[in-house]
Amino acid sequence: MGSSDVGWILNQYTRSLALLLLGYWNGHSAEYERIFAQLFCCLNTTTSEQFARSLCEPLSETSSPPTMPEKRPTLRDLKRELNLSLSTISLALKDNPKISEATRKRVRDTADRMGYVPDPRISNVMGYLKANRSENPGASLAFVTKYPEEVQLEKHPIYHNYLLGSRERARELGYNLEYFNMMREGLSGKRLTTVLESRGIEGIIVPPVYTIHDQLDIDFDKFASITFGYSFDAKNINRVSLDHFSAVLHSLEKMASKGHRRIGFVMDGMKERVQFRWKAAYLMFIDLYKDQYKIPPIEQKYTKEAFLNWFFEHKPTAILSQRVDWAEFLYEEGLLCGKDYGFASLSLDSAKVENAKLSCPKLASRFKDAAGLHQNSHYTGRYAVELLAQEIALNLRGFPRVPKVTLINGDWHDGPTLNTIESF
């Protein structure tokens, strides 16, 4: 194909492109699409004459304008059909109990008949506007506890981080988060339910309860809800939690990688609060690593005598624990962390508070930069609000038929409290 052929083709290409665009405006694009396609086919023809002949073929008399997609039904279409307000239709489609069941059914049936489905792009825009609104007329979420007077969140860093993270993310999403302590404020579940409804609160966040299996007696059918961990014994509530099994197994493996074959595990009465996941991970670890000594973990609260008997009988080279009060007992026996035994924390989130409980500054300094696991409790609080906001956006209330458990990974941190075994 010569240069003159190429020039002729480009000229025809330009002319036909203009016709194609004009055809779209006039509703006859099918005819011009054929011309446009022929232009591309010319690249495979042997001569420009052949292409010209194909281009000049008469158009089919049966050709018709392309079928345009049907207009997508909108809320305004439903409004005209139903003779209801837009707000009523919107609430009915969200199955909001403020709208009667008969009206909700009528709206849903009409929407199905007309083929109405929500536009996700509009939903995204509305979510953006909600997240960036400057004012919120009332509290939208509640953080509900039932702690005794002596319990101060600041002294329980993980629980406190749940609150701080939740409050931070709620604010970013345009919600207010209000704190309620049922025990301190003398609120029954029935009374609190009334208060939450009157304040327009849509979702409830329940932190770990102080006493295992403690109940709140709130009418959860009226709200979206989520809890942290496993201590709140409501079978069908959605949960977000540290992946306790992986946290313990990963920590033990990190300790073993330093050469420790005699690892002691101090659970300190946590086994029920985590539904035995800690012990399950420890037993799995012992089963996987045959060179490990089977030191029985301390599962319950302990006295000084009980701890020292356990330590000197089994002679662990490293201890995995969430607390460090037992270090006082070993210090009185002349044993120092990082020198005579290793240590890894299961909760670096709580390390500062735990270290402050040690009476000896020299001993406390040994735990200042401990090895162990960050539970990412602040992030967990943030993520709980995101999950709750999804439930509210979908207008889901009450406990779900199939509850969800979302697991959060912890982050390992190396520190001088866990030296290699050759260092001891």
Coordinates of C-alpha atoms in Angstrom, one line a residue:
M1 CA 0.0 0.0 0.0
G2 CA 1.6 3.3 -1.2
S3 CA 1.7 6.7 0.4
S4 CA -1.2 7.9 -1.7
D5 CA -3.3 5.0 -0.5
V6 CA -2.5 5.9 3.1
G7 CA -3.4 9.5 2.5
W8 CA -6.7 8.6 1.0
I9 CA -7.5 6.3 3.9
L10 CA -6.7 9.0 6.5
N11 CA -9.0 11.4 4.6
Q12 CA -11.8 8.8 4.6
Y13 CA -11.1 8.1 8.2
T14 CA -11.5 11.7 9.2
R15 CA -14.7 12.1 7.1
S16 CA -16.3 9.0 8.5
L17 CA -15.3 9.8 12.1
A18 CA -17.2 13.1 11.7
L19 CA -20.2 11.2 10.2
L20 CA -20.0 8.8 13.1
L21 CA -20.2 11.5 15.7
L22 CA -23.0 13.2 13.8
G23 CA -24.8 9.9 13.5
Y24 CA -24.8 9.5 17.3
W25 CA -26.5 12.8 17.6
N26 CA -29.1 11.9 15.0
G27 CA -29.7 8.5 16.4
H28 CA -28.4 6.5 13.4
S29 CA -25.0 5.4 14.7
A30 CA -25.4 1.8 13.4
E31 CA -24.8 2.8 9.8
Y32 CA -21.8 4.9 10.5
E33 CA -20.4 2.2 12.8
R34 CA -20.2 -0.1 9.7
I35 CA -18.3 2.5 7.8
F36 CA -16.0 3.0 10.7
A37 CA -15.4 -0.7 11.0
Q38 CA -14.6 -0.9 7.3
L39 CA -11.9 1.7 7.7
F40 CA -10.1 -0.6 10.2
C41 CA -10.6 -3.6 8.0
C42 CA -8.8 -1.8 5.2
L43 CA -5.5 -2.6 6.9
N44 CA -6.0 -6.2 5.9
T45 CA -7.1 -5.5 2.2
T46 CA -4.6 -5.8 -0.6
T47 CA -5.5 -2.6 -2.5
S48 CA -7.2 0.7 -1.9
E49 CA -9.6 -0.1 -4.7
Q50 CA -11.0 -3.1 -2.9
F51 CA -11.5 -1.0 0.2
A52 CA -13.2 1.7 -1.8
R53 CA -15.6 -0.8 -3.3
S54 CA -16.5 -2.2 0.1
L55 CA -17.0 1.4 1.4
C56 CA -19.4 2.2 -1.4
E57 CA -21.6 -0.8 -0.9
P58 CA -25.2 0.3 -0.3
L59 CA -26.4 0.5 3.3
S60 CA -28.9 -2.1 4.4
E61 CA -32.4 -0.9 4.4
T62 CA -33.1 -3.0 7.5
S63 CA -30.5 -1.2 9.5
S64 CA -31.9 0.6 12.5
P65 CA -30.7 2.8 15.2
P66 CA -29.1 1.0 18.1
T67 CA -31.2 0.1 21.1
M68 CA -30.4 2.5 23.9
P69 CA -30.4 1.2 27.4
E70 CA -33.6 1.8 29.3
K71 CA -33.5 4.7 31.8
R72 CA -32.6 3.6 35.2
P73 CA -35.5 4.1 37.7
T74 CA -34.8 6.7 40.4
L75 CA -36.4 7.6 43.7
R76 CA -38.3 10.3 41.9
D77 CA -39.8 7.7 39.7
L78 CA -40.9 5.8 42.7
K79 CA -42.3 9.0 44.2
R80 CA -44.5 9.6 41.2
E81 CA -45.7 6.0 41.2
L82 CA -46.4 5.7 44.9
N83 CA -47.4 9.3 45.7
L84 CA -45.1 9.3 48.8
S85 CA -42.4 11.6 49.9
L86 CA -38.8 10.9 49.0
S87 CA -37.8 10.6 52.7
T88 CA -40.6 8.1 53.3
I89 CA -39.5 6.0 50.3
S90 CA -35.8 6.2 51.3
L91 CA -36.6 5.1 54.9
A92 CA -38.9 2.3 53.7
L93 CA -36.2 0.9 51.4
K94 CA -33.9 0.8 54.4
D95 CA -36.6 -1.1 56.3
N96 CA -36.7 1.6 58.9
P97 CA -39.2 0.7 61.7
K98 CA -40.4 4.3 61.7
I99 CA -42.3 3.5 58.5
S100 CA -45.3 1.1 58.8
E101 CA -44.8 -2.5 57.7
A102 CA -47.5 -2.1 55.1
T103 CA -45.9 0.9 53.6
R104 CA -42.5 -0.7 53.6
K105 CA -43.9 -3.7 51.8
R106 CA -45.7 -1.5 49.2
V107 CA -42.5 0.4 48.5
R108 CA -40.3 -2.7 48.2
D109 CA -42.8 -4.4 45.9
T110 CA -43.0 -1.3 43.7
A111 CA -39.3 -1.0 43.6
D112 CA -38.9 -4.6 42.6
R113 CA -41.6 -4.3 39.9
M114 CA -39.9 -1.1 38.4
G115 CA -36.4 -2.6 38.7
Y116 CA -35.2 0.0 41.1
V117 CA -31.8 -0.6 42.7
P118 CA -29.7 2.0 44.7
D119 CA -26.9 3.7 42.8
P120 CA -23.7 2.9 44.7
R121 CA -22.1 6.1 43.3
I122 CA -24.8 8.2 45.0
S123 CA -24.4 6.2 48.2
N124 CA -20.6 6.9 48.1
V125 CA -21.3 10.7 47.7
M126 CA -23.8 10.7 50.6
G127 CA -21.3 8.8 52.7
Y128 CA -18.6 11.4 51.8
L129 CA -20.9 14.3 52.7
K130 CA -21.8 12.6 56.0
A131 CA -18.1 12.0 56.9
N132 CA -17.3 15.7 56.2
R133 CA -20.3 17.4 57.7
S134 CA -19.3 20.0 60.3
E135 CA -22.1 19.4 62.7
N136 CA -24.0 16.5 64.0
P137 CA -27.2 17.3 65.8
G138 CA -26.8 14.5 68.4
A139 CA -24.8 11.6 69.6
S140 CA -25.0 8.7 67.0
L141 CA -23.0 6.0 68.8
A142 CA -22.7 4.8 72.4
F143 CA -19.8 3.2 74.2
V144 CA -21.5 1.3 77.0
T145 CA -19.7 -0.2 80.0
K146 CA -20.7 -1.6 83.3
Y147 CA -17.6 -1.1 85.4
P148 CA -17.4 -0.6 89.2
E149 CA -16.3 2.7 90.6
E150 CA -12.8 1.6 91.3
V151 CA -12.2 0.7 87.6
Q152 CA -10.5 3.5 85.8
L153 CA -10.0 3.1 82.1
E154 CA -6.7 4.9 82.2
K155 CA -5.4 2.0 84.3
H156 CA -6.5 -0.5 81.7
P157 CA -4.7 0.6 78.6
I158 CA -6.2 -1.9 76.2
Y159 CA -9.8 -1.0 77.1
H160 CA -8.8 2.7 77.1
N161 CA -7.3 2.4 73.7
Y162 CA -10.5 0.8 72.5
L163 CA -12.4 3.9 73.6
L164 CA -9.8 6.4 72.2
G165 CA -9.7 4.6 68.8
S166 CA -13.5 4.4 68.6
R167 CA -13.9 8.0 69.5
E168 CA -11.3 9.1 67.0
R169 CA -12.7 7.1 64.0
A170 CA -16.3 8.1 64.9
R171 CA -15.4 11.7 64.7
E172 CA -13.7 11.2 61.3
L173 CA -16.9 9.5 60.0
G174 CA -19.1 12.3 61.3
Y175 CA -20.5 10.6 64.4
N176 CA -20.5 11.6 68.0
L177 CA -19.5 8.9 70.5
E178 CA -21.1 9.1 73.9
Y179 CA -19.7 7.2 76.9
F180 CA -22.1 5.5 79.3
N181 CA -21.2 3.5 82.5
M182 CA -24.4 1.8 83.6
M183 CA -23.1 1.0 87.1
R184 CA -21.8 4.4 87.9
E185 CA -24.8 6.2 86.5
G186 CA -27.3 3.8 88.1
L187 CA -28.9 2.9 84.7
S188 CA -30.8 -0.3 84.2
G189 CA -30.8 -1.8 80.7
K190 CA -34.4 -0.7 80.2
R191 CA -33.7 2.9 81.2
L192 CA -30.5 3.1 79.1
T193 CA -32.5 1.8 76.1
T194 CA -34.9 4.7 76.4
V195 CA -32.1 7.2 76.8
L196 CA -30.3 5.9 73.7
E197 CA -33.4 6.1 71.6
S198 CA -34.3 9.6 72.8
R199 CA -30.8 10.8 71.8
G200 CA -31.0 9.3 68.4
I201 CA -28.2 6.8 69.0
E202 CA -28.1 4.1 66.3
G203 CA -25.2 1.9 67.3
I204 CA -23.7 0.5 70.5
I205 CA -20.1 -0.5 71.2
V206 CA -19.5 -2.9 74.1
P207 CA -16.0 -3.2 75.5
P208 CA -14.9 -6.3 77.4
V209 CA -17.0 -6.7 80.5
Y210 CA -15.4 -6.5 83.9
T211 CA -16.9 -9.7 85.2
I212 CA -17.0 -12.7 82.9
H213 CA -20.4 -13.4 81.5
D214 CA -21.8 -10.1 82.8
Q215 CA -25.0 -9.0 81.0
L216 CA -26.1 -5.5 80.1
D217 CA -29.9 -6.1 79.6
I218 CA -30.2 -3.6 76.8
D219 CA -32.8 -4.1 74.1
F220 CA -30.2 -4.7 71.3
D221 CA -33.0 -5.2 68.8
K222 CA -33.2 -1.5 68.4
F223 CA -29.6 -0.9 67.6
A224 CA -26.6 -2.0 65.6
S225 CA -24.0 -3.3 67.9
I226 CA -20.5 -4.8 68.2
T227 CA -18.2 -5.9 71.1
F228 CA -14.5 -6.4 71.7
G229 CA -13.2 -9.9 72.4
Y230 CA -15.2 -12.7 73.9
S231 CA -16.0 -11.8 77.5
F232 CA -19.4 -10.3 76.7
D233 CA -21.5 -13.4 76.5
A234 CA -24.1 -12.5 73.8
K235 CA -23.9 -15.3 71.4
N236 CA -25.0 -13.6 68.2
I237 CA -23.3 -10.2 68.5
N238 CA -20.7 -9.2 66.0
R239 CA -17.2 -9.1 67.4
V240 CA -13.8 -7.6 66.7
S241 CA -10.8 -9.1 68.5
L242 CA -7.1 -9.6 68.6
D243 CA -6.3 -13.0 67.0
H244 CA -5.4 -14.5 70.3
F245 CA -4.5 -17.9 69.0
S246 CA -2.0 -16.5 66.4
A247 CA -0.7 -13.9 68.9
V248 CA 0.4 -16.6 71.4
L249 CA 1.6 -19.1 68.8
H250 CA 3.6 -16.4 67.0
S251 CA 5.1 -15.1 70.3
L252 CA 6.2 -18.6 71.3
E253 CA 7.8 -19.2 67.9
K254 CA 9.7 -15.9 68.2
M255 CA 11.0 -17.0 71.6
A256 CA 11.9 -20.4 70.3
S257 CA 13.9 -18.8 67.5
K258 CA 16.1 -17.2 70.1
G259 CA 17.1 -20.7 71.2
H260 CA 14.7 -21.0 74.2
R261 CA 13.5 -24.6 74.8
R262 CA 12.1 -24.1 78.2
I263 CA 9.4 -21.5 77.9
G264 CA 7.1 -20.7 80.8
F265 CA 3.6 -19.3 80.0
V266 CA 1.8 -17.2 82.7
M267 CA -1.9 -16.8 81.7
D268 CA -3.0 -15.2 85.0
G269 CA -6.7 -16.2 84.8
M270 CA -7.2 -15.1 81.2
K271 CA -8.1 -18.4 79.7
E272 CA -11.9 -18.0 79.9
R273 CA -11.8 -14.3 78.7
V274 CA -10.2 -15.5 75.5
Q275 CA -12.2 -18.7 75.3
F276 CA -9.2 -20.9 75.9
R277 CA -7.4 -19.7 72.8
W278 CA -4.2 -19.0 74.6
K279 CA -4.0 -22.5 76.0
A280 CA -4.9 -24.0 72.6
A281 CA -2.1 -22.1 71.0
Y282 CA 0.4 -23.2 73.7
L283 CA -0.6 -26.9 73.2
M284 CA -0.3 -26.5 69.5
F285 CA 3.1 -25.0 69.9
I286 CA 4.3 -27.9 72.1
D287 CA 2.9 -30.4 69.6
L288 CA 4.6 -28.7 66.6
Y289 CA 8.0 -28.3 68.2
K290 CA 9.0 -31.6 69.7
D291 CA 12.3 -30.2 71.2
Q292 CA 10.3 -28.0 73.6
Y293 CA 10.0 -29.0 77.2
K294 CA 6.4 -29.3 78.3
I295 CA 6.3 -26.8 81.1
P296 CA 2.7 -26.6 82.5
P297 CA 1.4 -23.0 82.1
I298 CA 0.2 -21.0 85.1
E299 CA -3.5 -20.7 84.3
Q300 CA -5.0 -19.0 87.4
K301 CA -4.1 -16.2 89.7
Y302 CA -1.0 -17.0 91.7
T303 CA 0.7 -16.3 95.0
K304 CA 4.4 -15.6 95.5
E305 CA 5.0 -19.0 96.9
A306 CA 3.1 -20.8 94.1
F307 CA 5.0 -18.8 91.4
L308 CA 8.4 -19.5 92.9
N309 CA 7.7 -23.2 93.3
W310 CA 6.7 -23.4 89.7
F311 CA 9.7 -21.4 88.5
F312 CA 12.4 -23.4 90.4
E313 CA 10.7 -26.7 89.6
H314 CA 10.5 -26.2 85.8
K315 CA 13.4 -23.7 85.4
P316 CA 12.1 -21.8 82.4
T317 CA 14.7 -19.8 80.5
A318 CA 12.1 -17.3 79.2
I319 CA 8.6 -16.3 80.3
L320 CA 5.6 -15.2 78.2
S321 CA 3.1 -13.1 80.1
Q322 CA 0.8 -10.1 80.0
R323 CA 1.8 -8.9 83.4
V324 CA 5.2 -8.5 85.2
D325 CA 4.3 -8.4 88.9
W326 CA 6.0 -11.9 89.3
A327 CA 9.3 -10.2 88.4
E328 CA 9.4 -8.8 92.0
F329 CA 9.4 -12.3 93.3
L330 CA 12.4 -13.3 91.1
Y331 CA 14.2 -10.0 91.9
E332 CA 14.0 -10.8 95.6
E333 CA 15.7 -14.1 94.8
G334 CA 18.5 -12.3 93.0
L335 CA 17.3 -13.0 89.5
L336 CA 17.2 -10.2 86.8
C337 CA 15.3 -10.1 83.5
G338 CA 17.5 -10.1 80.5
K339 CA 20.4 -11.6 82.6
D340 CA 19.0 -14.7 84.3
Y341 CA 15.9 -15.3 82.3
G342 CA 14.2 -13.9 79.2
F343 CA 10.8 -12.2 78.9
A344 CA 8.2 -11.4 76.2
S345 CA 5.1 -9.5 76.8
L346 CA 1.7 -10.4 75.3
S347 CA 0.6 -6.8 75.6
L348 CA 3.1 -4.1 75.0
D349 CA 0.0 -1.9 74.8
S350 CA -0.1 -2.2 78.6
A351 CA 3.6 -2.2 79.3
K352 CA 3.9 1.3 80.7
V353 CA 1.1 0.7 83.2
E354 CA 2.5 -2.7 84.2
N355 CA 6.0 -1.4 84.6
A356 CA 4.8 1.4 86.9
K357 CA 3.5 -1.3 89.3
L358 CA 7.1 -2.5 90.0
S359 CA 8.4 -0.9 93.2
C360 CA 12.1 -1.1 92.3
P361 CA 13.3 1.4 89.7
K362 CA 16.3 -0.8 88.8
L363 CA 13.9 -3.7 88.1
A364 CA 11.5 -1.5 86.2
S365 CA 14.3 -0.3 83.9
R366 CA 14.9 -3.8 82.8
F367 CA 11.4 -4.0 81.3
K368 CA 11.5 -0.5 79.7
D369 CA 12.0 -1.8 76.2
A370 CA 10.5 -5.3 76.4
A371 CA 10.2 -7.8 73.6
G372 CA 6.7 -8.8 72.8
L373 CA 3.5 -8.2 71.0
H374 CA 1.6 -5.0 70.3
Q375 CA -2.1 -5.9 70.3
N376 CA -3.0 -2.9 68.1
S377 CA -5.8 -2.0 70.5
H378 CA -6.1 1.6 69.3
Y379 CA -6.6 0.4 65.7
T380 CA -9.1 -2.3 66.9
G381 CA -11.2 0.5 68.4
R382 CA -11.1 2.4 65.1
Y383 CA -12.0 -0.6 63.1
A384 CA -14.9 -1.5 65.4
V385 CA -16.5 1.8 64.5
E386 CA -16.0 1.2 60.7
L387 CA -17.8 -2.2 61.1
L388 CA -20.6 -0.6 63.1
A389 CA -21.0 2.2 60.5
Q390 CA -21.5 -0.4 57.8
E391 CA -24.2 -2.0 59.8
I392 CA -25.9 1.3 60.3
A393 CA -25.6 2.2 56.6
L394 CA -27.3 -1.1 55.7
N395 CA -30.0 -0.3 58.3
L396 CA -29.2 -3.6 60.2
R397 CA -30.5 -3.7 63.7
G398 CA -30.4 -6.3 66.4
F399 CA -28.1 -9.4 66.6
P400 CA -27.5 -10.9 63.2
R401 CA -28.6 -14.5 62.4
V402 CA -25.0 -15.2 61.4
P403 CA -22.7 -13.2 63.6
K404 CA -19.2 -12.1 62.3
V405 CA -15.9 -12.2 64.2
T406 CA -13.2 -10.0 62.8
L407 CA -9.7 -10.8 63.9
I408 CA -6.9 -8.3 64.2
N409 CA -3.2 -9.3 64.0
G410 CA -0.7 -8.1 66.5
D411 CA 2.8 -6.8 65.7
W412 CA 6.0 -8.3 67.2
H413 CA 8.7 -6.2 68.7
D414 CA 12.2 -7.4 69.5
G415 CA 13.7 -6.1 72.7
P416 CA 16.6 -6.7 75.1
T417 CA 14.4 -8.6 77.5
L418 CA 14.6 -11.6 75.1
N419 CA 18.2 -12.3 74.3
T420 CA 19.4 -15.5 72.6
I421 CA 19.9 -18.4 74.9
E422 CA 23.7 -18.2 74.6
S423 CA 23.5 -14.8 76.4
F424 CA 22.3 -16.3 79.6

